[in-house]
Tab-separated table of N, CA, C and O in Angstrom:
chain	number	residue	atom	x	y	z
C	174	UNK	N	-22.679	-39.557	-6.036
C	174	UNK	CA	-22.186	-39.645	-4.690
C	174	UNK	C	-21.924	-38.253	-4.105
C	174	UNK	O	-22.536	-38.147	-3.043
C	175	UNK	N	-21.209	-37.105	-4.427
C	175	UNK	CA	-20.692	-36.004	-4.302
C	175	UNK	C	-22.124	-34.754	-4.929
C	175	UNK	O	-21.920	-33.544	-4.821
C	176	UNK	N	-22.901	-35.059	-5.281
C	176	UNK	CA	-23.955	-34.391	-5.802
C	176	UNK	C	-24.098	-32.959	-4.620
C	176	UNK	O	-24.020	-33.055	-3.395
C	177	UNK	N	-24.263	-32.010	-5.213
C	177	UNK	CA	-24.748	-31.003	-3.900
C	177	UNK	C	-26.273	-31.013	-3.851
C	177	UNK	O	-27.036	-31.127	-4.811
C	178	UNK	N	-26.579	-30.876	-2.569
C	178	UNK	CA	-28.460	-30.843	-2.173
C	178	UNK	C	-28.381	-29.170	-2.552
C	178	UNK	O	-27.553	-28.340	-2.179
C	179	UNK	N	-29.378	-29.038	-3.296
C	179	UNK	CA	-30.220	-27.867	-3.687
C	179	UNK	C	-31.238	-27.340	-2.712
C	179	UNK	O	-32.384	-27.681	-3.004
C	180	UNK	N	-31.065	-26.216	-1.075
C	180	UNK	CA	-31.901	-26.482	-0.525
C	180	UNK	C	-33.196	-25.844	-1.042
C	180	UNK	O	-33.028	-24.817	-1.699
C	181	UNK	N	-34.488	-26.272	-0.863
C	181	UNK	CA	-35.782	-25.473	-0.915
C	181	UNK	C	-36.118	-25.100	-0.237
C	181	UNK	O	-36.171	-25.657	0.859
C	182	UNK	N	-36.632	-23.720	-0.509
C	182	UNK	CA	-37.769	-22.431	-0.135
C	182	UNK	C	-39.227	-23.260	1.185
C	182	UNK	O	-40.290	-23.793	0.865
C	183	UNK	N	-38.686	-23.053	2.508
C	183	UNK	CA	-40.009	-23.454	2.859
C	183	UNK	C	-41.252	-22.806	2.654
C	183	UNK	O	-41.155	-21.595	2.852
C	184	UNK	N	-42.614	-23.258	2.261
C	184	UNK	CA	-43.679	-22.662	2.233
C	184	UNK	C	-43.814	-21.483	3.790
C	184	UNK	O	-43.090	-21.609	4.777
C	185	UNK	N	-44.775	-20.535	3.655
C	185	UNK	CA	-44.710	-19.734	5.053
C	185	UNK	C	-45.981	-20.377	5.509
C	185	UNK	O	-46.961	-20.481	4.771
C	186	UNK	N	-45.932	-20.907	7.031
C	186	UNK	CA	-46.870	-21.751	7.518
C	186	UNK	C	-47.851	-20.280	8.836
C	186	UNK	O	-47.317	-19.178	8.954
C	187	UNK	N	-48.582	-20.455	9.259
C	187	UNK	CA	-49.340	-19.837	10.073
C	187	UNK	C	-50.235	-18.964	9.121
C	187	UNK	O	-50.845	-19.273	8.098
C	188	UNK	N	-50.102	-17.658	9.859
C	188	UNK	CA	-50.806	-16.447	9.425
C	188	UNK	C	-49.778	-15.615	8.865
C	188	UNK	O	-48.690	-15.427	9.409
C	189	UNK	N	-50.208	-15.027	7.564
C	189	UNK	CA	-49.712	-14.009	6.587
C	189	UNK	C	-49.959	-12.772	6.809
C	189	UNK	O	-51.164	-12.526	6.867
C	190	UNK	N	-49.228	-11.849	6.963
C	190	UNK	CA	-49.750	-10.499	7.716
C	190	UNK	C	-49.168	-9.563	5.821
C	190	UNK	O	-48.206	-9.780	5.085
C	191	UNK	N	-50.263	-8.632	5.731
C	191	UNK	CA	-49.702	-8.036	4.113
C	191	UNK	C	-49.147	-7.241	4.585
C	191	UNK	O	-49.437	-6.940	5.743
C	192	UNK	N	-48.071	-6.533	3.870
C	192	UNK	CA	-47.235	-5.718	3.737
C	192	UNK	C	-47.547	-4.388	4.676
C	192	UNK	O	-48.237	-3.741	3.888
C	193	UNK	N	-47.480	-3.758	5.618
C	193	UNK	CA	-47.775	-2.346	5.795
C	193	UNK	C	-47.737	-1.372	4.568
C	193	UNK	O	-47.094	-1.884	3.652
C	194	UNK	N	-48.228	-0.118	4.258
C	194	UNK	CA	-48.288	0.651	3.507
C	194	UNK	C	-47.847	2.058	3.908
C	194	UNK	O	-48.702	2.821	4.359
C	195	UNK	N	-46.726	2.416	3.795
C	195	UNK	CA	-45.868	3.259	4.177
C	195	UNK	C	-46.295	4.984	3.583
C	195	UNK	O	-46.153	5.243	2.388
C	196	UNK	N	-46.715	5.847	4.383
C	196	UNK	CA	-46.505	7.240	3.611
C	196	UNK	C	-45.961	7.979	3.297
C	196	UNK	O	-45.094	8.417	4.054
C	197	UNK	N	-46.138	8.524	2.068
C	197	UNK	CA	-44.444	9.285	1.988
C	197	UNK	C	-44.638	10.454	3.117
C	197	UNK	O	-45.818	10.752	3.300
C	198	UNK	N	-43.823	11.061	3.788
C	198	UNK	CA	-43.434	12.105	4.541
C	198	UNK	C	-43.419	13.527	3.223
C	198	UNK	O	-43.427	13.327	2.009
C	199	UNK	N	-43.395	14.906	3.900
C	199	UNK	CA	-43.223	16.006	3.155
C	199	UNK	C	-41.850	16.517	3.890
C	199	UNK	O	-41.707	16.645	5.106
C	200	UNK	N	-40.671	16.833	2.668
C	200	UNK	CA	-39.670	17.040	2.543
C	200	UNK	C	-39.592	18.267	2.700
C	200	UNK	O	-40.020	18.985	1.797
C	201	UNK	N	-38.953	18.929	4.037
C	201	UNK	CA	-38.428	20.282	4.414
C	201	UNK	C	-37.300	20.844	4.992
C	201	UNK	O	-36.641	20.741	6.026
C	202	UNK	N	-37.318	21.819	3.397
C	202	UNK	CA	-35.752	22.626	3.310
C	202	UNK	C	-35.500	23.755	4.836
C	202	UNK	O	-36.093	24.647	5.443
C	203	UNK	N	-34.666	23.251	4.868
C	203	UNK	CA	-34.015	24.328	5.532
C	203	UNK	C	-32.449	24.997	5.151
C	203	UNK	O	-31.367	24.481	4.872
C	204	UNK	N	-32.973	26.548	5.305
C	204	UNK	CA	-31.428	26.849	4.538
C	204	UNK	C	-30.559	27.484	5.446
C	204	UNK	O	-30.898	28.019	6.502
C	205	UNK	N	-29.637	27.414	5.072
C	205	UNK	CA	-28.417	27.057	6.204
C	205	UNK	C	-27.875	28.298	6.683
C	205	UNK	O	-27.605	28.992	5.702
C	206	UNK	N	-27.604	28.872	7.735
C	206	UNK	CA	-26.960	30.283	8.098
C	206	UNK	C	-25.681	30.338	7.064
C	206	UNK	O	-25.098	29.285	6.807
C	207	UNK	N	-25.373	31.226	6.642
C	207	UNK	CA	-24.652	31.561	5.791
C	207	UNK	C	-23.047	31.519	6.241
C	207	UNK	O	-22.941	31.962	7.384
C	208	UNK	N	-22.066	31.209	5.807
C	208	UNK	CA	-20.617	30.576	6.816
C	208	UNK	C	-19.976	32.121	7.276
C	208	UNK	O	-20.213	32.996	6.444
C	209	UNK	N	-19.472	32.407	8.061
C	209	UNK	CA	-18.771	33.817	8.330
C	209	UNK	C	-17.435	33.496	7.160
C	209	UNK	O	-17.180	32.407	6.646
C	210	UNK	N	-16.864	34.529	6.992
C	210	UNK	CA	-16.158	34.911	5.619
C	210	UNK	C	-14.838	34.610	6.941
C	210	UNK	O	-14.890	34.819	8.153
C	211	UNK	N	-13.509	33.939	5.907
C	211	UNK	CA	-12.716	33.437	6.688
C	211	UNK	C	-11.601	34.394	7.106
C	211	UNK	O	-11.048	35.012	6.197
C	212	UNK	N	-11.084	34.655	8.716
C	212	UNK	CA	-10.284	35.977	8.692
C	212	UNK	C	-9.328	35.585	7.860
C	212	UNK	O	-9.270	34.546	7.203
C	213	UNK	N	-8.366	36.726	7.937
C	213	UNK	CA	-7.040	36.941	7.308
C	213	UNK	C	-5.834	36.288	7.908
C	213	UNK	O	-5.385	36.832	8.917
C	214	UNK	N	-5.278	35.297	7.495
C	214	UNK	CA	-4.052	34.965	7.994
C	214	UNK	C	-3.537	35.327	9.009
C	214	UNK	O	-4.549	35.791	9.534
C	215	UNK	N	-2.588	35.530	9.886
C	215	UNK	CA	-1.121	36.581	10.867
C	215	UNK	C	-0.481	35.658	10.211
C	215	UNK	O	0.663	36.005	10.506
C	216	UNK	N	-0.344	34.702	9.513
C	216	UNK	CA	1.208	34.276	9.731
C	216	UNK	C	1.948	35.045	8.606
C	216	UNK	O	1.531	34.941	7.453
C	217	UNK	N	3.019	35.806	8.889
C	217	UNK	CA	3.460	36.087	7.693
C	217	UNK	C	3.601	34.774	6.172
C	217	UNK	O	3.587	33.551	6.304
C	218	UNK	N	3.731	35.579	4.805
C	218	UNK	CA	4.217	34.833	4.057
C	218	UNK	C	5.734	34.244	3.598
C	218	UNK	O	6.760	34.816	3.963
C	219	UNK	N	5.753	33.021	2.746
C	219	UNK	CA	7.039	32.747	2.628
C	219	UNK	C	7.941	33.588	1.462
C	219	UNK	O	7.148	33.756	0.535
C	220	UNK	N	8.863	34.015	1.203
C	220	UNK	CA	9.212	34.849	0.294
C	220	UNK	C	10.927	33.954	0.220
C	220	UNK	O	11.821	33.745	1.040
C	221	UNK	N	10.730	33.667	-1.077
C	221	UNK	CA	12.180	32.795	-1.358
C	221	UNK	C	13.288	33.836	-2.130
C	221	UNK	O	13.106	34.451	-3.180
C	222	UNK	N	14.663	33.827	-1.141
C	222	UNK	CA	15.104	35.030	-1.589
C	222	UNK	C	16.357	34.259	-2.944
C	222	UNK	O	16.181	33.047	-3.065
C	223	UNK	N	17.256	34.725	-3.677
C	223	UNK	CA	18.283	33.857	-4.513
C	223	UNK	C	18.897	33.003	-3.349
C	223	UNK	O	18.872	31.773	-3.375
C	224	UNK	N	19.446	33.722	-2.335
C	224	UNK	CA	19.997	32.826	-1.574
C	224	UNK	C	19.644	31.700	-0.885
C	224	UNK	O	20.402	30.804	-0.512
C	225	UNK	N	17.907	31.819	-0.659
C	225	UNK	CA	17.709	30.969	-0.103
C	225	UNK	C	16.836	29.844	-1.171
C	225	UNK	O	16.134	28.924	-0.750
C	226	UNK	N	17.016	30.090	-2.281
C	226	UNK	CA	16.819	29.092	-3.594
C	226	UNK	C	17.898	28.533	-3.706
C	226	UNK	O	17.806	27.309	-3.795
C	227	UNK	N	18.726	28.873	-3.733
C	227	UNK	CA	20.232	28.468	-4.291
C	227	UNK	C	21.204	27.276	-2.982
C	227	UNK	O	22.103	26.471	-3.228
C	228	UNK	N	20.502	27.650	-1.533
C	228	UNK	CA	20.289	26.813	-0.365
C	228	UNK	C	19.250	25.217	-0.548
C	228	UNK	O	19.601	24.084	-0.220
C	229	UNK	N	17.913	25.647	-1.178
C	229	UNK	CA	17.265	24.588	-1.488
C	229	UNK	C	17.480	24.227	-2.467
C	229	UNK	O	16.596	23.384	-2.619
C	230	UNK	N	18.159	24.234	-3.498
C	230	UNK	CA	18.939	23.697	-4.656
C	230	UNK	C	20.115	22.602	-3.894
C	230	UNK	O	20.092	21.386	-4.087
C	231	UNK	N	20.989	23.210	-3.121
C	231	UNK	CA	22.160	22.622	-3.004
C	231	UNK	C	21.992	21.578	-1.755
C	231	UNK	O	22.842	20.739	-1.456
C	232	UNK	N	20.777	21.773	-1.095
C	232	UNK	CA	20.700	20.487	-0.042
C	232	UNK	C	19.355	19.530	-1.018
C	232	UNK	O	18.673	18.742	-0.363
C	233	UNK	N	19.171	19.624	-2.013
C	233	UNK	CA	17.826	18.652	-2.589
C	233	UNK	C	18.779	17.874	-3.684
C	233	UNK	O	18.493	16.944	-4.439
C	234	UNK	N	20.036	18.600	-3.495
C	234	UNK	CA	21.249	18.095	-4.427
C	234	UNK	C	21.904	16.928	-3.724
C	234	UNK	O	21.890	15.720	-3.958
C	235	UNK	N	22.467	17.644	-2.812
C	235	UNK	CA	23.210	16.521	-1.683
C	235	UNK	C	22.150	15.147	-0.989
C	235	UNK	O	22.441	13.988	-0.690
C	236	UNK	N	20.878	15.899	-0.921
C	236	UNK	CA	20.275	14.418	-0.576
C	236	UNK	C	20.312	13.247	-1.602
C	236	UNK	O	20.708	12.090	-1.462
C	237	UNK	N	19.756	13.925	-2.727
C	237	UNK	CA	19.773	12.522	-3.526
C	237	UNK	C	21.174	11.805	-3.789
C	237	UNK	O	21.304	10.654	-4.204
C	238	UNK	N	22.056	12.573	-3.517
C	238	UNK	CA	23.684	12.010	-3.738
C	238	UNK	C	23.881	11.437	-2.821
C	238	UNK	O	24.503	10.412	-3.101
C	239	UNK	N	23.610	11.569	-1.422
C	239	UNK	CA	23.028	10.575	-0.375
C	239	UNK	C	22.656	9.551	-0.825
C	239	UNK	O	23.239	8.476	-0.966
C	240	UNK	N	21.342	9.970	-1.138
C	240	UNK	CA	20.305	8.374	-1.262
C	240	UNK	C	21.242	7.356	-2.252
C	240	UNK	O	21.486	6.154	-2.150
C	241	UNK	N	21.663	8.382	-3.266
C	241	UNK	CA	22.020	7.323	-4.242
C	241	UNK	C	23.261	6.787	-4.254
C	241	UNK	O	23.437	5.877	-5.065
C	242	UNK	N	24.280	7.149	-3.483
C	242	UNK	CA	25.314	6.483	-2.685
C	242	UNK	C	25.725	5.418	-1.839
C	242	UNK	O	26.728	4.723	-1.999
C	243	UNK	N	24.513	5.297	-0.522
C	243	UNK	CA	23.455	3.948	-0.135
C	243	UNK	C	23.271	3.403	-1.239
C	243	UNK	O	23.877	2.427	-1.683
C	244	UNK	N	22.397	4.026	-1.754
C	244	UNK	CA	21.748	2.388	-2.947
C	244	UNK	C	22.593	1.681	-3.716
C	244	UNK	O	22.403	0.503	-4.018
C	245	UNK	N	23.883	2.584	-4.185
C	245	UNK	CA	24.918	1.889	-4.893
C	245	UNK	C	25.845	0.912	-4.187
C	245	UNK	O	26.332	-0.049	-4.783
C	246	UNK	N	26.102	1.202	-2.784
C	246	UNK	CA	26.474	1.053	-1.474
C	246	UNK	C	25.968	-0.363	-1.472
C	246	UNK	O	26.744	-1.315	-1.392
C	247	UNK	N	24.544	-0.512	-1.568
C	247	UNK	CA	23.548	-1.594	-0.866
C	247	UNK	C	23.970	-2.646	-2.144
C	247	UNK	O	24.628	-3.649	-1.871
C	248	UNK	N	23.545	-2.359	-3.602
C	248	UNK	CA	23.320	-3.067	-4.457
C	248	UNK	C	25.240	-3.842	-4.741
C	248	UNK	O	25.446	-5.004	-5.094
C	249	UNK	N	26.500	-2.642	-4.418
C	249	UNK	CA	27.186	-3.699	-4.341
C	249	UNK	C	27.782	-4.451	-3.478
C	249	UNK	O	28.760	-5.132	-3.786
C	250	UNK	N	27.182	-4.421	-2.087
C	250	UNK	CA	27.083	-5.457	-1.159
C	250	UNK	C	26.419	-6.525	-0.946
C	250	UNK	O	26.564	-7.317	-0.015
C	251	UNK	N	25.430	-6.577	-2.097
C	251	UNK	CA	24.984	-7.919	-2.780
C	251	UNK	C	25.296	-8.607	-3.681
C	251	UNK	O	24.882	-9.762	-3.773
C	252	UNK	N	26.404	-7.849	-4.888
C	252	UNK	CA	27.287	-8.588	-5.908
C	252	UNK	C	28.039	-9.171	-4.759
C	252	UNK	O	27.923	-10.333	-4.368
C	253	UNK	N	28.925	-8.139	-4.190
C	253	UNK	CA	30.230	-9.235	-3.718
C	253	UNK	C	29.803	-10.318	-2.804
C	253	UNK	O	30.493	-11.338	-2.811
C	254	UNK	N	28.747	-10.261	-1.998
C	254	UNK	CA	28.179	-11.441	-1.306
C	254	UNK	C	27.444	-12.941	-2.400
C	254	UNK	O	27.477	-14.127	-2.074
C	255	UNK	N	26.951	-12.463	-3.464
C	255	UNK	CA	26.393	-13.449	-4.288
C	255	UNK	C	28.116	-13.556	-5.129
C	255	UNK	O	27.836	-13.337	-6.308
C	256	UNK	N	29.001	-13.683	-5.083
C	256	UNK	CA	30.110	-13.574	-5.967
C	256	UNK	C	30.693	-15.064	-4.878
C	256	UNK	O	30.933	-16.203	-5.279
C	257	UNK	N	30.794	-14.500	-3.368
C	257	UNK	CA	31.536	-15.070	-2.384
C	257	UNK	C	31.077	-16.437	-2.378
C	257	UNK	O	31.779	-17.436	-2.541
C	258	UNK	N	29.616	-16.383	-2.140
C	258	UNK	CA	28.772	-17.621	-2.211
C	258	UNK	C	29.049	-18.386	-3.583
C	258	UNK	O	29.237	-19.602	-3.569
C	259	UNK	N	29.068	-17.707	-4.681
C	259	UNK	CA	29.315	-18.597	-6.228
C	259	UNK	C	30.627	-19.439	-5.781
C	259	UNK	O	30.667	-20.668	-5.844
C	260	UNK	N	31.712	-18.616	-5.315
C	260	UNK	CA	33.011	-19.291	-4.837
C	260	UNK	C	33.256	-20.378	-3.736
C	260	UNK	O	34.180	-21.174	-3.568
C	261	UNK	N	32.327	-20.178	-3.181
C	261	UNK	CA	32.236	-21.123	-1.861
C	261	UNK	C	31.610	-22.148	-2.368
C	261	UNK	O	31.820	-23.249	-1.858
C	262	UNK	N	30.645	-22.021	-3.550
C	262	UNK	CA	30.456	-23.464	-3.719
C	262	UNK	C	31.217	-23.997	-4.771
C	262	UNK	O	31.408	-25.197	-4.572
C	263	UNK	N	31.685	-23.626	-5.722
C	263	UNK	CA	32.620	-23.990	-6.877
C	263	UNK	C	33.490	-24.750	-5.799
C	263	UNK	O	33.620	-25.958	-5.992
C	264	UNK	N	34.001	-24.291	-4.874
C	264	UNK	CA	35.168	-25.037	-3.743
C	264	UNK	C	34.680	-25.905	-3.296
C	264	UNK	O	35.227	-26.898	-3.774
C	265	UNK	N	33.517	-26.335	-2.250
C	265	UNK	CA	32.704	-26.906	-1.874
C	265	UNK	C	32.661	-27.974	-2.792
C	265	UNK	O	32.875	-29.116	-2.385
C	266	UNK	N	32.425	-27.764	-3.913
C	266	UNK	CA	31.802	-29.289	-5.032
C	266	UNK	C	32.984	-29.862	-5.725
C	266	UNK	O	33.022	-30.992	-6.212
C	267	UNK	N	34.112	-28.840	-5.732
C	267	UNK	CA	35.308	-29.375	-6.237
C	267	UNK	C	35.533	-30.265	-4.993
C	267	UNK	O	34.975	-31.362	-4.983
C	268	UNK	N	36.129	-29.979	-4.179
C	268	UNK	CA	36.256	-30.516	-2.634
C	268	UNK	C	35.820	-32.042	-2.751
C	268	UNK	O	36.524	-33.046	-2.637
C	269	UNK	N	33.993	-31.892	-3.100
C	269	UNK	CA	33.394	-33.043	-2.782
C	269	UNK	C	33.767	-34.352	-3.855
C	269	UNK	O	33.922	-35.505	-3.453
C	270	UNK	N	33.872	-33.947	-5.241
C	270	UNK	CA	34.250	-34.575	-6.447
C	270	UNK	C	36.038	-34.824	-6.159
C	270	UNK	O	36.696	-35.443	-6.995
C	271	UNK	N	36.328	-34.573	-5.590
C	271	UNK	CA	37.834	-34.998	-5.604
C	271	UNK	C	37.958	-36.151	-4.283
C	271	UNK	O	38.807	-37.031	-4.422
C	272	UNK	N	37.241	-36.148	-3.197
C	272	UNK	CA	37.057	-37.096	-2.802
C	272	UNK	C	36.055	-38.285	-3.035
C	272	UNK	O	35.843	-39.094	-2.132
C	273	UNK	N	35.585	-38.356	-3.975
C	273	UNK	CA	35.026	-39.285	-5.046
C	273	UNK	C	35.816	-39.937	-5.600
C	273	UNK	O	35.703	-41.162	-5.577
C	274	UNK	N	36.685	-39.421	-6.158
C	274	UNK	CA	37.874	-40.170	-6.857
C	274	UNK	C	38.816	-41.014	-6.373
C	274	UNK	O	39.347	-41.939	-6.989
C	275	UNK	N	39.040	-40.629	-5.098
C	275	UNK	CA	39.724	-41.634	-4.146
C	275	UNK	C	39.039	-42.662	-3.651
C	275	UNK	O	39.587	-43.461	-2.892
């Protein structure tokens, strides 16, 4: 009942034309102007002095004490919310089971 049809290949009906016969082409290099040599910078360079290591030390410090202040921040404002909810229903089902009994 559910069988799939297998379709077939129609035969090619009319006129058969053969293949064209393609020539290869001759492959020509061309070589490339040579790139101009790249100028020299203006921008001055960066030169990291103690002080200003000891600057990127102490703010790559404070960020992550940041970040990780939030995250501790975040993660326990989801204990005490999943804590509140555990309590709300412990009350909730006590609640409901005690008016059962009556």
């Amino acid at each position: 009942m559910l069988r799939p049809k297998i379709p077939t290949m129609p035969t090619p009906t009319g006129l058969v034309t053969p293949p064209a016969v393609i020539e290869p082409t001759t492959v020509v290099q061309h070589h490339p102007a040579p790139a101009p040599a790249p100028a020299a910078s203006t921008r001055p360079t960066v030169q990291l002095t103690p002080g200003a290591v000891l600057t990127l030390v102490g703010a790559g410090t404070a960020v992550v004490l940041v970040v990780g202040a939030v995250l501790v921040s975040m993660l326990l404002a989801v204990a005490v919310t999943g804590a509140s909810v555990a309590v709300c229903a412990v009350v909730v089902r006590s609640v409901i089971a005690s008016q059962h009994r009556r």
